[in-house]
Amino acid sequence: MTAHTYRGHYARKRFGQHFLHDPCIIESIIHAIQPKYGEVMIEIGPGLGALTEKIGRVLDKLTVIEIDHDLTLRLKYHSFLQTKLTVFEQDALEFDFSQFAKQQTQLLRVFGNLPYNISTPLIFHLFKHINIIHDMHFMLQEEVVNRLVAKPGNKSYGRLSVMAQYYCKIFPILTVPSQSFVPPPNVISKIVRLIPITHVQTLPHHVYFLSLVTTAAFNKRRKTLRNSLSHLIPTQALVNMHICPTLRAENISVMQYCQLADWLGNHLKNKKANVVSIKYN
Ligand code: SAM
């Protein structure tokens, strides 16, 4: 084993490959996920199977999404997993989870030691399919987990925090040192559990407008809301909602962002043509 080769596979940097090799950490992750026979589970980035093998022993079937052809090949010929696995060799960012869920009788349990270079866009991608997800367990950079759980006033509080806390209850579970991987990443990692909030499916919050308003506010996070939102929401409307116009993006709560989104949604109901498309980031 060299620094970048593990079990005969050369770790590809462009795919964010850091393979888990610490048995204690692997056991702790499985314990946190608690897989049960019959559940519909889907793993993003199974790699060399550190989690897949353990979880595959418990389940009757398991679906994995892996971009690296060399790794999918191994999984397809894996001694005991091959009969249980459905392997999608593709970019998880383009995977249609809702389409997949149509063939299932249960909500999906999604997990993975995510490639760090795509973890944030992948989380946003999964939010688009939140209605068909039971829970998610991910290994992420500690810094991303800090952003997920950050509260107003915290330097990590941003658009990811607002959107994630709107969609999910978030529980950091376990800190994972870099020595637990081959090759070791330069950062500390954390396991986090995200449980979709069921009322998200029914509350009349306008997700589209929530995304729009958070993008506008945090793109100009050093400006006051009066300025950063001036093209969307007049100062008087902020005052009417008891949101101080001189506050900055990082100072207002998820509920207040929902209030802004609702106002914007109602206000623009008949003017959708004016609304620019949202870029997820
Ligand atoms: N699960 C394995 C483990 O814990 O040892 C590997 C984790 S490694 C950090 C990330 C895995 O995600 C790699 O196997 C990599 O090839 C895969 N991957 C990277 N980008 C991907 C993408 N866009 N879609 C699907 N899989 C991807």
Short mmCIF file of C-alpha atoms in Angstrom, two decimals, residues 113 116 139-142 145 174-178 181 185 187-191:
data_model
loop_
_atom_site.label_atom_id
_atom_site.label_comp_id
_atom_site.label_asym_id
_atom_site.label_seq_id
_atom_site.Cartn_x
_atom_site.Cartn_y
_atom_site.Cartn_z
CA ASN A 113 -18.99 9.08 2.68
CA TYR A 116 -15.98 16.58 -0.52
CA MET A 139 -19.62 11.89 6.10
CA LEU A 140 -18.74 15.52 5.41
CA GLN A 141 -15.96 17.96 6.05
CA GLU A 142 -16.35 19.29 9.59
CA VAL A 145 -21.32 20.26 9.12
CA LEU A 174 -19.26 11.56 15.19
CA THR A 175 -15.95 13.28 14.51
CA VAL A 176 -13.65 11.30 12.21
CA PRO A 177 -9.91 12.03 12.17
CA SER A 178 -8.10 12.16 8.85
CA PHE A 181 -8.87 7.32 5.55
CA PRO A 185 -7.64 14.19 3.66
CA VAL A 187 -9.42 18.14 6.97
CA ILE A 188 -11.32 16.65 9.88
CA SER A 189 -14.60 14.94 8.95
CA LYS A 190 -17.90 14.44 10.68
CA ILE A 191 -20.83 12.09 10.37
#
